[in-house]
Tab-separated table of C-alpha atoms and ligand atoms in Angstrom:
chain	number	residue	atom	x	y	z
A	1	MET	CA	38.364	16.402	12.015
A	2	ASN	CA	34.844	15.286	12.993
A	3	MET	CA	32.415	17.001	10.598
A	4	ASN	CA	29.330	15.386	12.136
A	5	LEU	CA	26.561	17.583	13.486
A	6	ASN	CA	24.386	17.357	16.584
A	7	THR	CA	21.055	19.094	16.842
A	8	ASP	CA	17.718	19.032	18.628
A	9	ILE	CA	15.619	18.751	15.487
A	10	LEU	CA	16.662	17.541	12.068
A	11	ILE	CA	14.493	18.783	9.208
A	12	ILE	CA	14.916	16.963	5.910
A	13	GLY	CA	13.552	19.080	3.062
A	14	GLY	CA	13.911	22.742	2.105
A	15	GLY	CA	10.610	23.384	0.341
A	16	PRO	CA	7.860	25.434	1.998
A	17	ALA	CA	7.133	22.781	4.652
A	18	GLY	CA	10.750	22.417	5.776
A	19	LEU	CA	11.572	26.135	5.599
A	20	GLN	CA	8.538	27.060	7.692
A	21	ALA	CA	9.355	24.325	10.224
A	22	ALA	CA	12.857	25.816	10.526
A	23	LEU	CA	11.461	29.319	11.045
A	24	THR	CA	9.131	28.134	13.799
A	25	ILE	CA	12.018	26.382	15.564
A	26	GLY	CA	14.306	29.384	15.149
A	27	ARG	CA	11.704	31.686	16.686
A	28	VAL	CA	12.048	29.884	20.049
A	29	HIS	CA	15.838	29.489	19.791
A	30	ARG	CA	15.848	25.709	19.512
A	31	ASN	CA	18.567	24.100	17.448
A	32	ALA	CA	17.690	22.740	14.037
A	33	VAL	CA	19.607	21.507	11.024
A	34	LEU	CA	17.757	21.654	7.706
A	35	LEU	CA	18.964	19.512	4.796
A	36	ASP	CA	17.996	20.415	1.244
A	37	ASP	CA	19.191	18.584	-1.854
A	38	GLY	CA	17.534	21.052	-4.235
A	39	ARG	CA	14.804	18.938	-5.854
A	40	TYR	CA	11.571	20.877	-5.440
A	41	ARG	CA	8.232	19.623	-6.715
A	42	ASN	CA	7.340	22.956	-8.266
A	43	ALA	CA	10.799	23.452	-9.820
A	44	PRO	CA	9.445	23.594	-13.415
A	45	VAL	CA	6.886	26.284	-12.517
A	46	ALA	CA	7.604	29.922	-13.454
A	47	HIS	CA	5.033	31.460	-11.091
A	48	MET	CA	3.174	30.003	-8.123
A	49	HIS	CA	-0.428	30.966	-7.488
A	50	ASN	CA	-3.125	30.761	-4.850
A	51	VAL	CA	-0.635	31.919	-2.211
A	52	LEU	CA	-1.960	35.058	-0.543
A	53	GLY	CA	0.622	37.836	-0.510
A	54	GLN	CA	2.821	35.913	-2.961
A	55	ASP	CA	0.405	35.209	-5.819
A	56	GLY	CA	2.504	34.980	-8.986
A	57	THR	CA	5.887	34.851	-7.204
A	58	PRO	CA	8.481	32.541	-8.818
A	59	PRO	CA	8.927	29.576	-6.428
A	60	ALA	CA	12.717	29.988	-6.448
A	61	ASP	CA	12.341	33.611	-5.245
A	62	PHE	CA	10.016	32.453	-2.502
A	63	ARG	CA	12.527	29.851	-1.256
A	64	LYS	CA	15.381	32.368	-1.505
A	65	GLN	CA	13.424	34.844	0.604
A	66	GLY	CA	12.667	32.070	3.102
A	67	ARG	CA	16.334	31.235	3.447
A	68	GLU	CA	17.224	34.917	3.867
A	69	GLU	CA	14.682	35.221	6.662
A	70	LEU	CA	16.096	32.109	8.356
A	71	ALA	CA	19.557	33.701	8.421
A	72	ALA	CA	18.286	35.950	11.247
A	73	TYR	CA	17.921	32.905	13.509
A	74	PRO	CA	21.348	31.638	14.619
A	75	THR	CA	20.097	28.340	16.055
A	76	VAL	CA	19.000	27.229	12.578
A	77	GLN	CA	21.552	25.804	10.178
A	78	VAL	CA	20.624	25.253	6.532
A	79	LEU	CA	22.799	22.798	4.590
A	80	ASP	CA	22.705	22.059	0.886
A	81	ALA	CA	23.123	18.344	1.420
A	82	ARG	CA	21.400	15.069	0.668
A	83	ALA	CA	20.456	12.555	3.332
A	84	GLU	CA	20.712	8.939	2.270
A	85	VAL	CA	19.893	6.841	5.296
A	86	LEU	CA	17.888	7.694	8.391
A	87	ALA	CA	17.911	5.402	11.402
A	88	GLY	CA	17.276	5.413	15.135
A	89	ASP	CA	14.470	6.064	17.547
A	90	VAL	CA	13.408	8.552	20.170
A	91	THR	CA	15.306	6.731	22.940
A	92	THR	CA	18.696	6.417	21.288
A	93	GLY	CA	18.286	9.418	18.994
A	94	PHE	CA	18.204	9.594	15.208
A	95	VAL	CA	21.138	9.570	12.795
A	96	ALA	CA	21.020	10.726	9.184
A	97	ALA	CA	23.864	9.650	6.934
A	98	LEU	CA	24.569	12.221	4.231
A	99	THR	CA	25.938	11.459	0.792
A	100	ASP	CA	28.966	13.676	1.557
A	101	GLY	CA	29.988	11.298	4.363
A	102	ARG	CA	28.785	13.400	7.283
A	103	GLU	CA	26.220	12.369	9.874
A	104	VAL	CA	23.571	14.467	11.579
A	105	HIS	CA	22.531	13.294	15.059
A	106	ALA	CA	19.179	14.575	16.284
A	107	ARG	CA	16.648	14.032	19.054
A	108	ARG	CA	13.682	14.601	16.762
A	109	VAL	CA	13.130	14.483	13.000
A	110	ILE	CA	10.751	16.379	10.734
A	111	LEU	CA	10.382	14.798	7.311
A	112	ALA	CA	9.489	17.365	4.633
A	113	THR	CA	10.901	15.648	1.577
A	114	GLY	CA	7.812	16.009	-0.619
A	115	VAL	CA	6.607	13.719	-3.377
A	116	ARG	CA	7.556	13.104	-6.968
A	117	ASP	CA	4.894	13.022	-9.663
A	118	GLU	CA	4.427	9.979	-11.884
A	119	LEU	CA	2.792	11.346	-15.025
A	120	PRO	CA	0.592	9.393	-17.447
A	121	ASP	CA	2.825	7.706	-19.988
A	122	VAL	CA	2.275	10.114	-22.892
A	123	PRO	CA	5.263	11.236	-24.990
A	124	GLY	CA	5.836	14.979	-24.661
A	125	LEU	CA	3.863	15.440	-21.423
A	126	ALA	CA	6.924	15.706	-19.161
A	127	ASP	CA	8.335	18.553	-21.301
A	128	LEU	CA	5.131	20.562	-20.765
A	129	TRP	CA	4.797	19.862	-17.034
A	130	GLY	CA	4.486	22.989	-14.891
A	131	ASP	CA	4.043	25.219	-17.928
A	132	ARG	CA	1.340	24.080	-20.363
A	133	ALA	CA	0.480	20.948	-18.401
A	134	ALA	CA	-0.430	20.730	-14.733
A	135	GLN	CA	-2.551	18.919	-12.200
A	136	CYS	CA	-4.191	21.623	-10.151
A	137	PRO	CA	-6.829	24.042	-11.534
A	138	PHE	CA	-6.487	26.231	-8.427
A	139	CYS	CA	-2.808	26.787	-9.301
A	140	HIS	CA	-2.934	26.871	-13.047
A	141	ALA	CA	-6.335	27.509	-14.645
A	142	HIS	CA	-6.873	31.249	-14.278
A	143	GLU	CA	-3.903	32.090	-16.526
A	144	PHE	CA	-5.653	30.156	-19.326
A	145	SER	CA	-9.108	31.719	-18.792
A	146	GLY	CA	-11.346	31.607	-21.838
A	147	THR	CA	-9.087	29.275	-23.835
A	148	ARG	CA	-9.653	25.737	-25.018
A	149	SER	CA	-8.324	23.514	-22.218
A	150	GLY	CA	-7.570	19.808	-22.553
A	151	ILE	CA	-8.305	17.213	-19.884
A	152	LEU	CA	-5.922	14.293	-20.320
A	153	GLY	CA	-7.489	11.086	-19.022
A	154	ALA	CA	-11.186	10.272	-19.377
A	155	THR	CA	-11.492	8.295	-16.136
A	156	ARG	CA	-11.229	11.341	-13.852
A	157	ALA	CA	-12.534	13.871	-16.341
A	158	GLU	CA	-15.791	14.580	-14.533
A	159	HIS	CA	-14.032	16.276	-11.605
A	160	TYR	CA	-11.899	18.409	-13.908
A	161	VAL	CA	-14.882	19.360	-16.079
A	162	ALA	CA	-16.831	20.564	-13.029
A	163	LEU	CA	-13.883	22.618	-11.747
A	164	LEU	CA	-12.766	24.052	-15.068
A	165	ARG	CA	-16.128	24.874	-16.649
A	166	PRO	CA	-16.401	28.412	-15.199
A	167	VAL	CA	-12.787	29.240	-16.174
A	168	ALA	CA	-12.092	27.626	-19.541
A	169	GLY	CA	-13.679	28.884	-22.751
A	170	GLU	CA	-13.989	25.365	-24.085
A	171	LEU	CA	-13.026	21.892	-22.834
A	172	LEU	CA	-11.815	18.847	-24.740
A	173	ILE	CA	-11.364	15.476	-23.056
A	174	LEU	CA	-8.299	13.627	-24.308
A	175	PRO	CA	-8.563	9.887	-23.575
A	176	LEU	CA	-5.476	7.926	-22.609
A	177	PRO	CA	-4.802	4.631	-24.387
A	178	GLY	CA	-7.338	2.088	-23.117
A	179	GLU	CA	-9.917	4.763	-22.260
A	180	GLU	CA	-11.474	5.128	-25.709
A	181	GLY	CA	-15.246	4.810	-25.622
A	182	LEU	CA	-15.641	5.863	-21.967
A	183	PRO	CA	-18.701	8.136	-21.681
A	184	ALA	CA	-17.931	11.859	-21.402
A	185	PRO	CA	-19.671	14.144	-18.892
A	186	THR	CA	-22.798	15.628	-20.521
A	187	GLY	CA	-22.056	18.384	-22.972
A	188	THR	CA	-18.270	17.995	-22.941
A	189	PRO	CA	-16.574	17.094	-26.223
A	190	GLN	CA	-14.253	14.090	-26.087
A	191	ALA	CA	-11.784	12.966	-28.749
A	192	ALA	CA	-12.650	9.575	-30.235
A	193	ALA	CA	-9.093	8.237	-30.391
A	194	PRO	CA	-6.559	8.145	-27.541
A	195	VAL	CA	-3.653	10.554	-27.350
A	196	ALA	CA	-0.396	9.443	-28.925
A	197	ARG	CA	1.760	12.535	-28.329
A	198	LEU	CA	1.741	16.110	-27.012
A	199	THR	CA	3.899	18.809	-28.613
A	200	GLU	CA	4.418	22.414	-27.529
A	201	VAL	CA	3.601	24.926	-30.262
A	202	PRO	CA	3.859	28.739	-29.989
A	203	ASP	CA	0.283	29.291	-28.814
A	204	GLY	CA	-0.347	26.068	-26.924
A	205	VAL	CA	-0.180	22.315	-27.273
A	206	GLU	CA	-0.711	20.217	-30.353
A	207	VAL	CA	-2.329	16.897	-29.524
A	208	THR	CA	-1.695	14.017	-31.904
A	209	PHE	CA	-4.077	11.075	-31.641
A	210	THR	CA	-3.371	7.430	-32.378
A	211	ASP	CA	-5.541	7.625	-35.525
A	212	GLY	CA	-3.292	10.426	-36.885
A	213	GLY	CA	-5.749	13.250	-36.176
A	214	THR	CA	-4.652	16.393	-34.314
A	215	ALA	CA	-6.182	19.083	-32.099
A	216	ARG	CA	-4.948	22.271	-30.420
A	217	VAL	CA	-5.441	23.207	-26.770
A	218	ALA	CA	-3.892	26.004	-24.692
A	219	VAL	CA	-3.191	23.848	-21.633
A	220	VAL	CA	-3.572	20.249	-20.475
A	221	PHE	CA	-4.767	19.189	-17.028
A	222	THR	CA	-4.077	15.668	-15.839
A	223	ALA	CA	-3.832	13.707	-12.606
A	224	ALA	CA	-0.384	12.493	-11.569
A	225	ARG	CA	0.328	9.711	-9.098
A	226	PHE	CA	2.367	10.616	-6.024
A	227	HIS	CA	5.384	8.714	-4.755
A	228	GLN	CA	7.564	9.464	-1.753
A	229	SER	CA	10.602	11.251	-3.100
A	230	ALA	CA	12.843	9.969	-0.300
A	231	PRO	CA	13.257	6.528	1.278
A	232	PHE	CA	12.929	7.594	4.922
A	233	ALA	CA	9.336	6.519	5.558
A	234	GLU	CA	10.307	3.047	4.401
A	235	GLN	CA	13.606	3.026	6.293
A	236	LEU	CA	11.839	3.947	9.545
A	237	GLY	CA	8.856	1.648	8.867
A	238	LEU	CA	6.338	4.491	9.150
A	239	ALA	CA	2.633	3.768	8.642
A	240	LEU	CA	1.342	5.021	5.299
A	241	ASN	CA	-2.101	5.982	4.044
A	242	GLU	CA	-3.611	4.215	1.024
A	243	SER	CA	-2.351	7.124	-1.087
A	244	GLY	CA	1.238	6.116	-0.260
A	245	CYS	CA	1.714	9.279	1.795
A	246	ILE	CA	2.831	9.133	5.429
A	247	ARG	CA	0.036	8.847	7.948
A	248	ILE	CA	0.088	11.720	10.432
A	249	ASN	CA	-2.216	12.974	13.132
A	250	ILE	CA	-3.339	16.588	13.349
A	251	PHE	CA	-0.051	17.525	15.043
A	252	GLY	CA	2.070	16.082	12.244
A	253	ARG	CA	3.120	13.084	14.345
A	254	THR	CA	3.868	9.901	12.414
A	255	SER	CA	3.458	6.344	13.706
A	256	GLN	CA	6.958	6.511	15.219
A	257	GLU	CA	7.542	8.635	18.302
A	258	GLY	CA	9.899	11.505	17.670
A	259	VAL	CA	9.301	11.525	13.907
A	260	PHE	CA	7.085	14.211	12.404
A	261	ALA	CA	6.121	14.867	8.801
A	262	ALA	CA	4.847	17.930	6.944
A	263	GLY	CA	3.963	18.911	3.402
A	264	ASP	CA	2.982	16.932	0.323
A	265	LEU	CA	4.480	13.666	1.599
A	266	ALA	CA	1.996	13.237	4.476
A	267	HIS	CA	-1.656	13.656	5.341
A	268	HIS	CA	-4.250	12.866	7.948
A	269	PRO	CA	-6.029	9.524	7.250
A	270	GLU	CA	-9.398	11.261	6.878
A	271	LEU	CA	-8.187	12.779	3.622
A	272	PRO	CA	-7.927	10.575	0.518
A	273	MET	CA	-4.705	12.327	-0.515
A	274	PRO	CA	-2.608	15.299	0.526
A	275	MET	CA	-3.930	18.791	-0.213
A	276	PRO	CA	-0.732	19.695	-2.026
A	277	SER	CA	-0.165	23.432	-1.975
A	278	VAL	CA	2.397	25.896	-0.745
A	279	ILE	CA	0.039	27.280	1.901
A	280	ASN	CA	-0.837	23.823	3.227
A	281	ALA	CA	2.848	22.878	3.297
A	282	LEU	CA	3.679	26.039	5.259
A	283	ALA	CA	0.901	25.371	7.751
A	284	ALA	CA	1.898	21.725	8.161
A	285	GLY	CA	5.544	22.724	8.662
A	286	GLN	CA	4.587	25.095	11.441
A	287	THR	CA	2.362	22.497	13.126
A	288	ALA	CA	4.975	19.729	12.947
A	289	ALA	CA	7.668	22.054	14.299
A	290	SER	CA	5.475	23.114	17.217
A	291	ALA	CA	4.724	19.467	17.995
A	292	ALA	CA	8.403	18.493	17.738
A	293	ILE	CA	9.360	21.309	20.130
A	294	ALA	CA	6.554	20.335	22.523
A	295	SER	CA	7.875	16.785	22.582
A	296	LEU	CA	11.261	18.117	23.749
A	297	LEU	CA	9.897	20.144	26.646
B	1	LIG	C1	3.422	21.517	-11.744
B	1	LIG	C2	3.089	21.968	-10.354
B	1	LIG	C3	2.613	23.254	-10.128
B	1	LIG	C4	2.303	23.677	-8.850
B	1	LIG	N1	1.830	24.939	-8.679
B	1	LIG	C5	1.481	25.336	-7.430
B	1	LIG	C6	0.951	26.655	-7.230
B	1	LIG	O1	0.825	27.454	-8.160
B	1	LIG	N2	0.567	26.992	-5.969
B	1	LIG	C7	0.660	26.129	-4.912
B	1	LIG	O2	0.303	26.493	-3.788
B	1	LIG	N3	1.179	24.878	-5.083
B	1	LIG	C8	1.587	24.480	-6.308
B	1	LIG	N4	2.080	23.212	-6.484
B	1	LIG	C9	2.229	22.329	-5.315
B	1	LIG	C10	3.458	22.728	-4.496
B	1	LIG	O3	4.590	22.750	-5.343
B	1	LIG	C11	3.682	21.729	-3.362
B	1	LIG	O4	2.473	21.557	-2.641
B	1	LIG	C12	4.765	22.224	-2.401
B	1	LIG	O5	5.959	22.451	-3.080
B	1	LIG	C13	4.983	21.186	-1.303
B	1	LIG	O6	6.035	21.607	-0.488
B	1	LIG	P1	6.922	20.549	0.298
B	1	LIG	O7	7.789	21.380	1.202
B	1	LIG	O8	6.070	19.490	0.893
B	1	LIG	O9	7.783	19.794	-0.818
B	1	LIG	P2	8.814	20.322	-1.907
B	1	LIG	O10	8.593	21.759	-2.207
B	1	LIG	O11	8.770	19.355	-3.040
B	1	LIG	O12	10.225	20.206	-1.169
B	1	LIG	C14	10.808	18.944	-0.890
B	1	LIG	C15	12.185	19.202	-0.316
B	1	LIG	O13	12.775	17.992	0.150
B	1	LIG	C16	14.112	17.917	-0.306
B	1	LIG	N5	14.565	16.520	-0.286
B	1	LIG	C17	13.961	15.414	-0.792
B	1	LIG	N6	14.714	14.320	-0.535
B	1	LIG	C18	15.811	14.756	0.148
B	1	LIG	C19	16.953	14.099	0.680
B	1	LIG	N7	17.127	12.768	0.553
B	1	LIG	N8	17.889	14.845	1.324
B	1	LIG	C20	17.734	16.202	1.432
B	1	LIG	N9	16.660	16.872	0.962
B	1	LIG	C21	15.719	16.149	0.317
B	1	LIG	C22	14.047	18.554	-1.687
B	1	LIG	O14	15.306	18.903	-2.181
B	1	LIG	C23	13.183	19.771	-1.353
B	1	LIG	O15	13.980	20.743	-0.723
B	1	LIG	C24	2.443	22.784	-7.749
B	1	LIG	C25	2.932	21.485	-7.975
B	1	LIG	C26	3.261	21.080	-9.257
B	1	LIG	C27	3.768	19.687	-9.479
């Protein structure tokens, strides 16, 4: 039996960008297949913030509600499946090979596969990520208002200090190895020795320094590096921005006709990096879906 699927628009990714793209396509009764292999960037987060109407909602509840809403649109099919290889072009059509052996054939593709975060190489940081360690003050700072907040990494500390000063009670810059001696922004305390290890304790994070000293903070902010979480930009030879994210125009079009991208994995070249947030991913998903539909008309 042939288990392959044919559709107008293939969406790869079931985070906010992909789910919203599917909703937009379903609203005008176009066919779409959405693939989701269940690896969401905000998976370790208990509550998402800065999302109007959903401030504090657990991300998993948000995705579940999105899928339930999509069930009302019969032209949209959501599959828990992983795409491995994506090939083709707008003339011949696109083919995604799934790890379960099936293929999805589509006239257009929306990539919404997100990014994965490469964290500074500090033992213990990954265990805290999304809970007592995060990148984004807009998402994560308010819950730690008035506490002592750590900024891991002296090189980009100035930006964090400026953003966090009105929220945090106290700031402490925690240099990474190799950053010792870098000047701190005026008036902000900075540890003399680099961080050796971070450990969760009941009321926060214990920081151990390479000289054996320790300090306590409630939360740690640090900048991660983004990487494409899927190989499709490379497989299709899409143009990238310096950030490593896919280059798109304001309609979510990539450098290859018929291929669109939305969410954390892509941004307009005027931006230095994506503006990674649930709201921006939703908006980008809607834009890319509208553009993909327009290209079919
Ligand atoms: C620690 C942390 C906290 C955050 N907190 C907030 C917050 O409070 N508020 C906020 O607005 N934003 C927050 N963000 C940012 C937010 O999580 C992202 O901006 C948002 O999830 C981006 O959505 P997306 O759809 O682009 O990608 P994602 O949500 O990462 O979804 C990517 C999708 O692609 C799928 N996928 C990838 N590869 C494949 C493949 N080969 N085959 C099939 N499917 C595939 C994945 O399974 C997933 O479904 C946070 C991020 C982090 C790291």
